[in-house]
Short mmCIF file of C-alpha atoms and ligand atoms in Angstrom, two decimals:
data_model
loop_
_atom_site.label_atom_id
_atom_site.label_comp_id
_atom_site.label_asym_id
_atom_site.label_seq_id
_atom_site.Cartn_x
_atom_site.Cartn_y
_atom_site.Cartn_z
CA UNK A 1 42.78 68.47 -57.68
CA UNK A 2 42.47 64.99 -59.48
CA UNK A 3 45.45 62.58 -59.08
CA UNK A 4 47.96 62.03 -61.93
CA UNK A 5 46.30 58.91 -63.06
CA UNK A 6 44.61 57.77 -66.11
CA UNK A 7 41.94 55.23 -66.11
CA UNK A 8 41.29 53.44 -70.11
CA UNK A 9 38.95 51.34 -70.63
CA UNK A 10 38.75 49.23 -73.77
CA UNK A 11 35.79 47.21 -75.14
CA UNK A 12 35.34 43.67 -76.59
CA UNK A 13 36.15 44.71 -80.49
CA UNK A 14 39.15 46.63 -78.97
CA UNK A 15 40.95 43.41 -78.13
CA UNK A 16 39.72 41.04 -79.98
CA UNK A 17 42.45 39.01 -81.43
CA UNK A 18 45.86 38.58 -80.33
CA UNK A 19 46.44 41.42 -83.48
CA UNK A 20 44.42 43.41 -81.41
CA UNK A 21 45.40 43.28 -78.72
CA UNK A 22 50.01 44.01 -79.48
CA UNK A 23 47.57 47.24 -81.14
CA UNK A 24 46.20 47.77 -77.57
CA UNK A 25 50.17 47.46 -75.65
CA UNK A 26 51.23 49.60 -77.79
CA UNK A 27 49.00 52.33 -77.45
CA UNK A 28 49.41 51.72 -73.25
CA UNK A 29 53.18 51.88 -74.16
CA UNK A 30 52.62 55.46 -75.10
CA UNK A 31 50.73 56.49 -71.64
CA UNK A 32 53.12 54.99 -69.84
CA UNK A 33 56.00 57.30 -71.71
CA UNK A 34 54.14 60.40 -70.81
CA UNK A 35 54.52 59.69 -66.79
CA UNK A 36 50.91 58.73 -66.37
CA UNK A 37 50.25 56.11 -63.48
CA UNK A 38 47.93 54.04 -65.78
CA UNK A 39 44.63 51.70 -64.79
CA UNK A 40 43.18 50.06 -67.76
CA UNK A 41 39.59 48.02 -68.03
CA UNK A 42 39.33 45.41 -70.38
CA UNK A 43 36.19 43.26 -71.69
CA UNK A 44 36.09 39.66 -72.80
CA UNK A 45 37.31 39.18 -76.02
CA UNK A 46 35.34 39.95 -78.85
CA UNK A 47 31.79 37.78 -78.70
CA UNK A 48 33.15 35.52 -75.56
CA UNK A 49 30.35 36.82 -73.27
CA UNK A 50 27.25 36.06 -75.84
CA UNK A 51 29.15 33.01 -76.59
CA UNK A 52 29.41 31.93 -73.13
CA UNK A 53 25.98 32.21 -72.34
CA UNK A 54 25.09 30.13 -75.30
CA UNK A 55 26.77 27.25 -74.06
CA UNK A 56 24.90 27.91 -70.35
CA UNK A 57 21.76 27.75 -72.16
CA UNK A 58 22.47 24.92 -74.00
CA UNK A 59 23.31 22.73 -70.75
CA UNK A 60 19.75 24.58 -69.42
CA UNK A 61 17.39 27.09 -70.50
CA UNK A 62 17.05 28.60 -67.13
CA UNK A 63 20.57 28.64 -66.08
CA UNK A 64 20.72 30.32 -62.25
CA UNK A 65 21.88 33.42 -62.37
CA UNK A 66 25.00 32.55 -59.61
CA UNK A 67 26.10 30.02 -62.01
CA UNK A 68 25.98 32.86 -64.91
CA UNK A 69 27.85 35.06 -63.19
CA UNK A 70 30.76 32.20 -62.53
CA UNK A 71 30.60 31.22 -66.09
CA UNK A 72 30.22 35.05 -68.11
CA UNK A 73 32.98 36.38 -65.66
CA UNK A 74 35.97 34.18 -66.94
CA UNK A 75 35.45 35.99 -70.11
CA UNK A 76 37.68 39.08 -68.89
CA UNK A 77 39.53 37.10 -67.27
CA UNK A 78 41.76 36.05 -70.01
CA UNK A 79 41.89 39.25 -71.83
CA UNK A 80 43.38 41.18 -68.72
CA UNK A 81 45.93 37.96 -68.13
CA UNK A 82 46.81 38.02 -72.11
CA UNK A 83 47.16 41.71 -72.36
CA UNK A 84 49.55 41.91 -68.97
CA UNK A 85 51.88 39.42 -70.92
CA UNK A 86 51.65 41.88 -74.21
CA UNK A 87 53.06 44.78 -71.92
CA UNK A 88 55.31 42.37 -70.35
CA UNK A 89 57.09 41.43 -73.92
CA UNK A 90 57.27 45.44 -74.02
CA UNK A 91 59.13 45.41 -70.75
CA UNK A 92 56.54 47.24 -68.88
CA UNK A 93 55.81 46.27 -65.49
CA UNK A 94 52.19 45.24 -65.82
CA UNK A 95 50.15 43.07 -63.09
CA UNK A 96 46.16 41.91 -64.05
CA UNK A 97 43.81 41.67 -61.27
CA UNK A 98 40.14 40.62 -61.24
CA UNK A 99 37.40 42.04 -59.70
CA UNK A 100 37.54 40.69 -55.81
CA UNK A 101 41.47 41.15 -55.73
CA UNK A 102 40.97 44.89 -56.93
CA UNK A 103 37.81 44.99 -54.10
CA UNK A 104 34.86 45.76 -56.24
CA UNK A 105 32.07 45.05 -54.07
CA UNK A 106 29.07 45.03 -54.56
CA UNK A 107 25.19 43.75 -53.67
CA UNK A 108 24.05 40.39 -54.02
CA UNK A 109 21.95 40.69 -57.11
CA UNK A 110 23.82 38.40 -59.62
CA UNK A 111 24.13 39.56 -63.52
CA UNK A 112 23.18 43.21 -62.18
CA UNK A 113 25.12 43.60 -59.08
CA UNK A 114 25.23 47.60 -58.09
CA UNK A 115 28.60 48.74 -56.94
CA UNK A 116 28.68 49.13 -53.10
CA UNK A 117 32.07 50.37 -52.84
CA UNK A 118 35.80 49.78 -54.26
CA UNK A 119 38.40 49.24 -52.08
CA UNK A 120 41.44 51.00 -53.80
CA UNK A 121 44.53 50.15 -51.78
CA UNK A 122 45.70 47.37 -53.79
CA UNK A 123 45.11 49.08 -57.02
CA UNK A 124 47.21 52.17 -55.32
CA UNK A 125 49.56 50.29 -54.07
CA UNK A 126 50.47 48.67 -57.99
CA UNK A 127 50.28 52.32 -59.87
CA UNK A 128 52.84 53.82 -56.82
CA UNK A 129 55.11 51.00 -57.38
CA UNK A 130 55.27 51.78 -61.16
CA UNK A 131 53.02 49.13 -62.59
CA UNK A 132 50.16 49.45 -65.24
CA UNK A 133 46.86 47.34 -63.26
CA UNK A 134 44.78 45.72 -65.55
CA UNK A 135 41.25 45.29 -64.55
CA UNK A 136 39.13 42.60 -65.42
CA UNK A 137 35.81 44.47 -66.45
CA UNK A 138 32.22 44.10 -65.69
CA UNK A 139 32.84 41.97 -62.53
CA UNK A 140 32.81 42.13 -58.74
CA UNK A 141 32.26 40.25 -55.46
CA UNK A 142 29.63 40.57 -52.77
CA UNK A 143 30.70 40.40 -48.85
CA UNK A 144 29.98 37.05 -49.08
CA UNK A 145 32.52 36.64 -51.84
CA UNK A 146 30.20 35.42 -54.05
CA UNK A 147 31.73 36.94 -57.86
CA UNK A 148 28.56 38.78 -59.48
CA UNK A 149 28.54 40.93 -62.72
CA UNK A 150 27.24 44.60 -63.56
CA UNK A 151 24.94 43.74 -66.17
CA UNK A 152 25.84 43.67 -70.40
CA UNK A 153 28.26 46.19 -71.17
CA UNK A 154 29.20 46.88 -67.47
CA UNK A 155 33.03 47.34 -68.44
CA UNK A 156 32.36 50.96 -68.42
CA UNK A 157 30.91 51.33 -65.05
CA UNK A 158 34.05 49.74 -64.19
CA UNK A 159 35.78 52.05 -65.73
CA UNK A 160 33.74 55.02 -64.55
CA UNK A 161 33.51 53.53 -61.19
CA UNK A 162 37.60 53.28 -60.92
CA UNK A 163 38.24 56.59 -62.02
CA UNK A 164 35.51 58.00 -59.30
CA UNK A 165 37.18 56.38 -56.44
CA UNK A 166 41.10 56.95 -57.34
CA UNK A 167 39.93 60.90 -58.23
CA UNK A 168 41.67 60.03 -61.23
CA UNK A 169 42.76 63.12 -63.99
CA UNK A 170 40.87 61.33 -66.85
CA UNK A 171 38.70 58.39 -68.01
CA UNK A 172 39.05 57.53 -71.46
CA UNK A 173 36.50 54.86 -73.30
CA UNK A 174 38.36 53.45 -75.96
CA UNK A 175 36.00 51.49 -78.60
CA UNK A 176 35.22 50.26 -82.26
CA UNK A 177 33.44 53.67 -83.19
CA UNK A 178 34.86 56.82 -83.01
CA UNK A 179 32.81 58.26 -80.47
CA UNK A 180 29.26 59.04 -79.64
CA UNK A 181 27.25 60.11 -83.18
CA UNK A 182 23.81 61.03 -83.95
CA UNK A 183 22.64 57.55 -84.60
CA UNK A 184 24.54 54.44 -84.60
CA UNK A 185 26.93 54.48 -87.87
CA UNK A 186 26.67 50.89 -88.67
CA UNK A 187 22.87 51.03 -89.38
CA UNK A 188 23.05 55.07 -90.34
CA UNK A 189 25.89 55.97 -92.74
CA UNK A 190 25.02 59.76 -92.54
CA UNK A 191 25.16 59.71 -88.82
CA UNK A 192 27.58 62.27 -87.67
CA UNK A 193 29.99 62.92 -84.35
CA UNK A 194 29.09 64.37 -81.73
CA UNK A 195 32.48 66.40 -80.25
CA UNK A 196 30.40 67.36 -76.95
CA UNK A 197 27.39 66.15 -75.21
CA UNK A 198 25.91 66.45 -71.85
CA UNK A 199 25.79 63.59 -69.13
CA UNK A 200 21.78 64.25 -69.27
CA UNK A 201 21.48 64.05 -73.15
CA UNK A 202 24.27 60.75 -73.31
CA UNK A 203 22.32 59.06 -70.58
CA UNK A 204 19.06 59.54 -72.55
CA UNK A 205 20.48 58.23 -75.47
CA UNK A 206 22.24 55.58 -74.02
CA UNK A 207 19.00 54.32 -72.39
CA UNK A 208 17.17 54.29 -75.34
CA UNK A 209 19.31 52.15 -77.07
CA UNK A 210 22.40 53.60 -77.92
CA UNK A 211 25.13 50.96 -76.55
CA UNK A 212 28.35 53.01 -77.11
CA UNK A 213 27.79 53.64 -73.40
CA UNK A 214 26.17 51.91 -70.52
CA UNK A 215 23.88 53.69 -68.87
CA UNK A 216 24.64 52.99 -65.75
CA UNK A 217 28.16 53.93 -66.21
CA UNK A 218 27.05 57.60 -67.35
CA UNK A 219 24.90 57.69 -64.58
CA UNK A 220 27.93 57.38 -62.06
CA UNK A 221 30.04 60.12 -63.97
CA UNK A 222 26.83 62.29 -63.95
CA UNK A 223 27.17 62.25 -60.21
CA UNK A 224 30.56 62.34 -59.37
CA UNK A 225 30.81 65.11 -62.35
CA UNK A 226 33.79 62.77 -64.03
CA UNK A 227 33.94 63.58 -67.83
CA UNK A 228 34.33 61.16 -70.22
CA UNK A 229 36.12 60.59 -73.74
CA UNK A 230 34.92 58.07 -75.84
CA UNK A 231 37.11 56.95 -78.82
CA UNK A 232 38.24 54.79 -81.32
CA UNK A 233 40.70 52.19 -80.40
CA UNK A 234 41.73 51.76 -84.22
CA UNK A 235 42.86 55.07 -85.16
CA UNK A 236 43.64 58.38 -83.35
CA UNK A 237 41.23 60.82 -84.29
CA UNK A 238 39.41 62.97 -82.08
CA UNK A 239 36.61 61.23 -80.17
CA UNK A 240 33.67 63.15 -78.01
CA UNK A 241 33.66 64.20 -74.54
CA UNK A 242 30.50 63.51 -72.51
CA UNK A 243 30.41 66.35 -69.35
CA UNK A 244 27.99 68.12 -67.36
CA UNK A 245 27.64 71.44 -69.00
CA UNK A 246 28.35 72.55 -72.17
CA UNK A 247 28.02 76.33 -72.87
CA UNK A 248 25.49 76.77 -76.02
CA UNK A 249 24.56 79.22 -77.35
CA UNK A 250 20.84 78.05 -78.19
CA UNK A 251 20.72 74.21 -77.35
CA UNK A 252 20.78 71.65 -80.29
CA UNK A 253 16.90 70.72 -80.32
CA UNK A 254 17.42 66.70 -81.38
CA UNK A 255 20.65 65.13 -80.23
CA UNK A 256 20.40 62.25 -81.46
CA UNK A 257 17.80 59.19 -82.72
CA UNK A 258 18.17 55.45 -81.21
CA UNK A 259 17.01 52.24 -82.20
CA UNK A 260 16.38 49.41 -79.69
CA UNK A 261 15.75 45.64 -81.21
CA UNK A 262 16.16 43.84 -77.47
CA UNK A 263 12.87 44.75 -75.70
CA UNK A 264 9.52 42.64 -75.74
CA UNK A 265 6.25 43.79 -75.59
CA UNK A 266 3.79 41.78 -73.07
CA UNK A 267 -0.14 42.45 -72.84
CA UNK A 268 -2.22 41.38 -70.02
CA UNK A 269 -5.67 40.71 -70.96
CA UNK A 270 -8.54 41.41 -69.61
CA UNK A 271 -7.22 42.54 -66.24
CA UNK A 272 -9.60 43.77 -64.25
CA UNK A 273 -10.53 47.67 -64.55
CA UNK A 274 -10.11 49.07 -60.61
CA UNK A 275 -7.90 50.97 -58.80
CA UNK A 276 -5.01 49.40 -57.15
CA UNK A 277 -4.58 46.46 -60.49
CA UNK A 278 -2.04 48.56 -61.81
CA UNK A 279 -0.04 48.94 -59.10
CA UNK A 280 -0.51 45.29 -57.79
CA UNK A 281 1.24 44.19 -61.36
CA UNK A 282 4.16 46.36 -61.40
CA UNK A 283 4.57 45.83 -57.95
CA UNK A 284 5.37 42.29 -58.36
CA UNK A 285 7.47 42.90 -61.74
CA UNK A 286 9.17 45.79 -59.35
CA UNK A 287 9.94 42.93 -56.66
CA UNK A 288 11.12 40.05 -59.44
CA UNK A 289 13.79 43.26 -60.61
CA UNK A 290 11.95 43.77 -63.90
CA UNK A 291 12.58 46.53 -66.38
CA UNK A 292 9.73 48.14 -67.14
CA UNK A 293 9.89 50.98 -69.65
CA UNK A 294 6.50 51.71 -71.83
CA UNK A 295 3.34 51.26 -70.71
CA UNK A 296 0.08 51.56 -72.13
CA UNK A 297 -3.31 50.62 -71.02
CA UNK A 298 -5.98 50.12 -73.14
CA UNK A 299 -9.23 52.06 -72.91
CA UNK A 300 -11.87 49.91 -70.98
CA UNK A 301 -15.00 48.20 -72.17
CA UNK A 302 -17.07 46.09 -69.95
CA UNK A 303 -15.19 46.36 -66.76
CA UNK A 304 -12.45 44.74 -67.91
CA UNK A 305 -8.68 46.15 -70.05
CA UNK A 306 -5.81 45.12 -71.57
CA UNK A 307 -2.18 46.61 -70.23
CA UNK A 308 0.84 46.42 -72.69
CA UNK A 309 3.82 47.05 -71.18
CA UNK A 310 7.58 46.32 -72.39
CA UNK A 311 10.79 44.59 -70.64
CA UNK A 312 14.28 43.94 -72.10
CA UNK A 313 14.56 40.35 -73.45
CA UNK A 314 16.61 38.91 -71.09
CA UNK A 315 13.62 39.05 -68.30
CA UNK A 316 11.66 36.86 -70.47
CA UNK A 317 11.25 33.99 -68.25
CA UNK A 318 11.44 35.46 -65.71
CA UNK A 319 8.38 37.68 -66.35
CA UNK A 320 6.40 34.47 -67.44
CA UNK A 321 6.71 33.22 -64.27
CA UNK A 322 5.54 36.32 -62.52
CA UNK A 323 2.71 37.29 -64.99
CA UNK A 324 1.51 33.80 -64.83
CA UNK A 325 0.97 34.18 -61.03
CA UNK A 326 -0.68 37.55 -61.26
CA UNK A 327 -3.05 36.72 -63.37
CA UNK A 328 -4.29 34.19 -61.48
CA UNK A 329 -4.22 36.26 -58.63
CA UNK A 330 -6.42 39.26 -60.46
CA UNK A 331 -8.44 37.29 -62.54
CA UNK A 332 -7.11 38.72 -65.70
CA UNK A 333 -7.62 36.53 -69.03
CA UNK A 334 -4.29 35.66 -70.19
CA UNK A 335 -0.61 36.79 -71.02
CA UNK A 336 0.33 37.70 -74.70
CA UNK A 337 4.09 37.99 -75.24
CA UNK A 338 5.24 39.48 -79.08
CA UNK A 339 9.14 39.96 -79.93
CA UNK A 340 8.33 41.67 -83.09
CA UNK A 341 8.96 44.87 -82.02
CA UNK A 342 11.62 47.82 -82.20
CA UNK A 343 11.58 50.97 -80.51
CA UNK A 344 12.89 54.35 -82.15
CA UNK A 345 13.16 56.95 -80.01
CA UNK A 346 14.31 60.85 -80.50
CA UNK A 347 16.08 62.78 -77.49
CA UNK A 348 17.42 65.98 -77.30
CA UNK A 349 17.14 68.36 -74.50
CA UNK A 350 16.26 71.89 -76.91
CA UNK A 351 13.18 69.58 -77.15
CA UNK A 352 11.69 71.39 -73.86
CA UNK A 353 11.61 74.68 -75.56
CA UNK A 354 10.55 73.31 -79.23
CA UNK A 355 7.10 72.74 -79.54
CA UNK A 356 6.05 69.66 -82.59
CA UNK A 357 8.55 67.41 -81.98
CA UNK A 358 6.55 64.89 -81.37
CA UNK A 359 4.03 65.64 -84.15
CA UNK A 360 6.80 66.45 -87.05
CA UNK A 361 8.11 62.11 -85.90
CA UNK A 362 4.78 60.83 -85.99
CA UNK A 363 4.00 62.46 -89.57
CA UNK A 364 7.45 61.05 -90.79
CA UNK A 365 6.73 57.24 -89.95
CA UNK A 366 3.67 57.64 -91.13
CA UNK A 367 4.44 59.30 -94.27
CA UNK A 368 6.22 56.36 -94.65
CA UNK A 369 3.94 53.42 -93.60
CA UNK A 370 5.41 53.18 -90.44
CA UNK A 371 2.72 51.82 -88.14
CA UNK A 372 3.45 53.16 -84.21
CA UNK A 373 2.16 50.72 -81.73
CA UNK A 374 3.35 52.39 -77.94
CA UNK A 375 4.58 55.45 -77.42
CA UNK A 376 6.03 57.53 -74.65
CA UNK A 377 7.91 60.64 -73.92
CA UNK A 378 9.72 62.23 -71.43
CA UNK A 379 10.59 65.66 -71.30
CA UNK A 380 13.69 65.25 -73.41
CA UNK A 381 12.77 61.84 -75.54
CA UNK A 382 10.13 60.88 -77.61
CA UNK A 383 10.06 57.10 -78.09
CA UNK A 384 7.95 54.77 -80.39
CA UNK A 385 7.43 51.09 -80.65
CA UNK A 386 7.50 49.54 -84.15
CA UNK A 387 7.50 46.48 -85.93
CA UNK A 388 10.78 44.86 -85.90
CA UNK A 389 11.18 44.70 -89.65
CA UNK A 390 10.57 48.83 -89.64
CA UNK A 391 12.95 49.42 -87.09
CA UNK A 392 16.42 50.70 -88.89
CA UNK A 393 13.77 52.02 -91.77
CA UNK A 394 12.45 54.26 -89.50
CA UNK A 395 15.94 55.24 -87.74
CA UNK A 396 17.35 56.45 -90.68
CA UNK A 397 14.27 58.46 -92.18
CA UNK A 398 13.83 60.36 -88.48
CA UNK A 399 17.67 60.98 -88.64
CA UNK A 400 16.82 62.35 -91.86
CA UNK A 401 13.80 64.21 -90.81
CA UNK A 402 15.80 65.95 -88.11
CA UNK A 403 17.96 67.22 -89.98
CA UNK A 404 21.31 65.63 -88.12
CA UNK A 405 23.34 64.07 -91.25
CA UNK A 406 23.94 67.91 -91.51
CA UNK A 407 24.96 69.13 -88.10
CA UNK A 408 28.83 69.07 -87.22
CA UNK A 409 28.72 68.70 -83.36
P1 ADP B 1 32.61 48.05 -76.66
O1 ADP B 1 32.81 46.59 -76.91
O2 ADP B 1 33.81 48.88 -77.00
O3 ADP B 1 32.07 48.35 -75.29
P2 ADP B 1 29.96 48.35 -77.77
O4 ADP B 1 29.65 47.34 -78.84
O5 ADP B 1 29.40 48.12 -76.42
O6 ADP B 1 31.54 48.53 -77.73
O7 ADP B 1 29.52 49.81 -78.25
C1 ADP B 1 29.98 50.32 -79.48
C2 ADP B 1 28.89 50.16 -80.52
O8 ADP B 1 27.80 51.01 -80.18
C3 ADP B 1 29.28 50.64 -81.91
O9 ADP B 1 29.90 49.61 -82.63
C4 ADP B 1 27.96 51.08 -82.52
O10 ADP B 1 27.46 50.14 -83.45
C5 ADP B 1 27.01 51.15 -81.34
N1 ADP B 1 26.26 52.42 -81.27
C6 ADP B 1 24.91 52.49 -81.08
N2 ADP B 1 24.52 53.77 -81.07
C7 ADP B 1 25.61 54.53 -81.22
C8 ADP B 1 25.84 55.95 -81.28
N3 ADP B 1 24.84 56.84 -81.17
N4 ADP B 1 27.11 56.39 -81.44
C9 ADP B 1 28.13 55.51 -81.55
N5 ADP B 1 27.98 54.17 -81.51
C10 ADP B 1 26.74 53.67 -81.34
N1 LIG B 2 31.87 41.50 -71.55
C1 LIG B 2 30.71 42.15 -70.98
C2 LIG B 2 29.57 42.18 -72.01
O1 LIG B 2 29.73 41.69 -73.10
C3 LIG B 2 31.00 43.50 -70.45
C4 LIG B 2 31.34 44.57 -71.46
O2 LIG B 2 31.58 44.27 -72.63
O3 LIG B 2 31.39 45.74 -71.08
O4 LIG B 2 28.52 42.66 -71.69
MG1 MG B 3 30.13 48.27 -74.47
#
């Protein structure tokens, strides 16, 4: 039996402005009437993590990643302050807390800390004396209390990570969409809601590119089995619940289409062709906490290849550094790095049973002039690397080609 408590979490756009954010009270106002005992994650403001991590860089390009963390985590720290004085002007007893006085902790690894555990007593201890607690997203503190973040959009594996560990009735994702569609609506008009979708399919999606919901965040609800409801913060309508099973009758075959514009493709060339190069490389990218997601090798011609792989942007230097020493190490040729890339990718678990996926989205780009540079699947996802510029073209026209402007949910 989950306790009577309702965690919301709402995102940067949410509570943007001071407008915003009397919107935001308000809605809390209406919880609170209901008898809920209320926990509610907030982001930073609007753009005040990208913005804060502009001015880092601008002081130094290779800002260390402790001093990020101290910087980027101030963000939520004024919306949670600003929005307990909103409920406070509504007469609700309201308290903010940030991440080491709720007792998030977590591991050592700054901007990507994992959650080790959260300890709840002082958030218990604020909801049974009547209060709303108003947690400062996307933060947390090591044993060492050292304050570390959960990596970009990591407000909703606060969120997630909350409602897990108070049982809590319900976790609600309030944010500037009105829940989780087939493609993202501000590139794909025609994209429609989805009213239910699996933890499996939403984690695939999300993954791939499709930042209504961290990943991580989904994973964590996937294992504790905590559904989720996802919904707009500027209007009321009904939003989509992401849960473990949903009871089809014959499983949609494409769920949805992504578009991601924030990885960047590296080659290696010339690496050496013989066993154990491979796994010397990612090895070292494994130990520097790399990304990887596609790789492709390159058939070999005189004893020597070329390996592509891609990482998300923010590893960039970090990758230079490391490729630099392995290639000195192997005796490869050099390191080619090109941001001109997209990837589109397809996912949908009917895609098991459905044979041509695959074949029907590579005849559609090309139809098109779409050139495919990578690809890779995975037995629910079919992803391809394009150039930038081609990106949204090639969203919309496999939205199209799937047929999911028409589906209702
Ligand atoms: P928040 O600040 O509330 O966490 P985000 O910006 O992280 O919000 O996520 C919401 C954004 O996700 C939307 O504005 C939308 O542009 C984007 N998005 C990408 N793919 C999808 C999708 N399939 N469904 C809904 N939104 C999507
Ligand atoms: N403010 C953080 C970010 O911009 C966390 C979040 O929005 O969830 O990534
Ligand atoms: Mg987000």
């Amino acid at each position: 039996m989950r306790n009577k408590i309702y965690v919301l979490k709402f995102g940067g756009t949410s509570i943007a402005n001071i407008k915003r954010i009397n919107y935001v009270a308000n809605r809390i106002y209406s919880y609170v009437k209901k008898g809920y005992g209320l926990v509610v994650v907030v982001s930073a403001m609007g753009d005040t993590t990208d913005n804060l991590i502009r001015l880092a860089r601008k002081i130094n390009p290779c800002p260390s990643e402790r001093e990020i963390d101290m910087l980027i985590s101030t963000g939520e720290q004024i919306s949670v302050s600003l929005l307990a004085m909103a409920l406070h002007k509504r007469k609700l007893d309201a308290i903010s807390l940030v991440g080491h006085q709720v007792g998030i902790i977590t591991d050592t690894k700054h901007t990507k800390a994992k959650i080790l555990k959260i300890k709840t007593e002082r958030i218990k201890k604020e909801v049974n004396e009547g209060k709303v607690v108003i947690v400062a997203g996307f933060q947390g503190m090591t044993a060492h209390n050292e304050i570390t973040t959960l990596g970009r959009g990591g407000s909703d594996l606060s969120a997630v990570a909350i409602a897990v560990s108070l049982n809590a009735r319900m976790c609600e994702i309030y944010t500037d969409v009105e829940g989780v569609y087939t493609a993202d609506p501000r590139i794909v008009p025609a994209a429609r809601k989805i009213k239910r979708i699996t933890f499996d399919e939403m984690l695939e999606l999300a993954s791939r590119g499709a930042q209504v919901m961290q990943t991580r965040a989904i994973e964590v609800a996937k294992r504790f089995n905590i559904p989720l409801y996802v919904r707009s913060s500027f209007n009321k309508k009904e939003g989509t619940t992401i849960m473990g099973k949903i009871p089809y009758i014959e499983e949609p075959m494409v769920r949805g289409i992504t578009l991601m514009e924030n990885e960047i493709k590296i080659t290696i060339r010339n690496v050496p062709d013989k066993p154990g190069i491979a796994a010397y490389i990612f090895t070292q990218l494994a130990s520097g906490d790399i990304n990887v997601d596609m790789i492709v090798q390159n058939i070999s011609h005189k004893h020597t290849t070329d390996i592509s792989f891609t990482i998300p942007k923010s590893s960039i230097n970090k990758v230079r550094k490391i490729s630099s020493r392995v290639i000195k190490r192997i005796g490869a040729e050099s390191v080619v790095t090109d941001e001109n890339i997209a990837k589109v990718s397809v996912v949908g678990v009917g895609m098991k049973t459905h044979p041509g996926v695959a074949a029907k989205c590579f005849h559609a780009l090309a139809k098109n002039k779409i050139n495919i540079e990578m690809i890779s699947t995975s037995e629910i996802s079919i992803s391809c690397v394009v150039k930038k510029k081609m990106g949204k073209k090639a969203l919309r026209i496999l939205h199209k080609t799937f047929g999911l402007g028409k589906l209702s949910g």
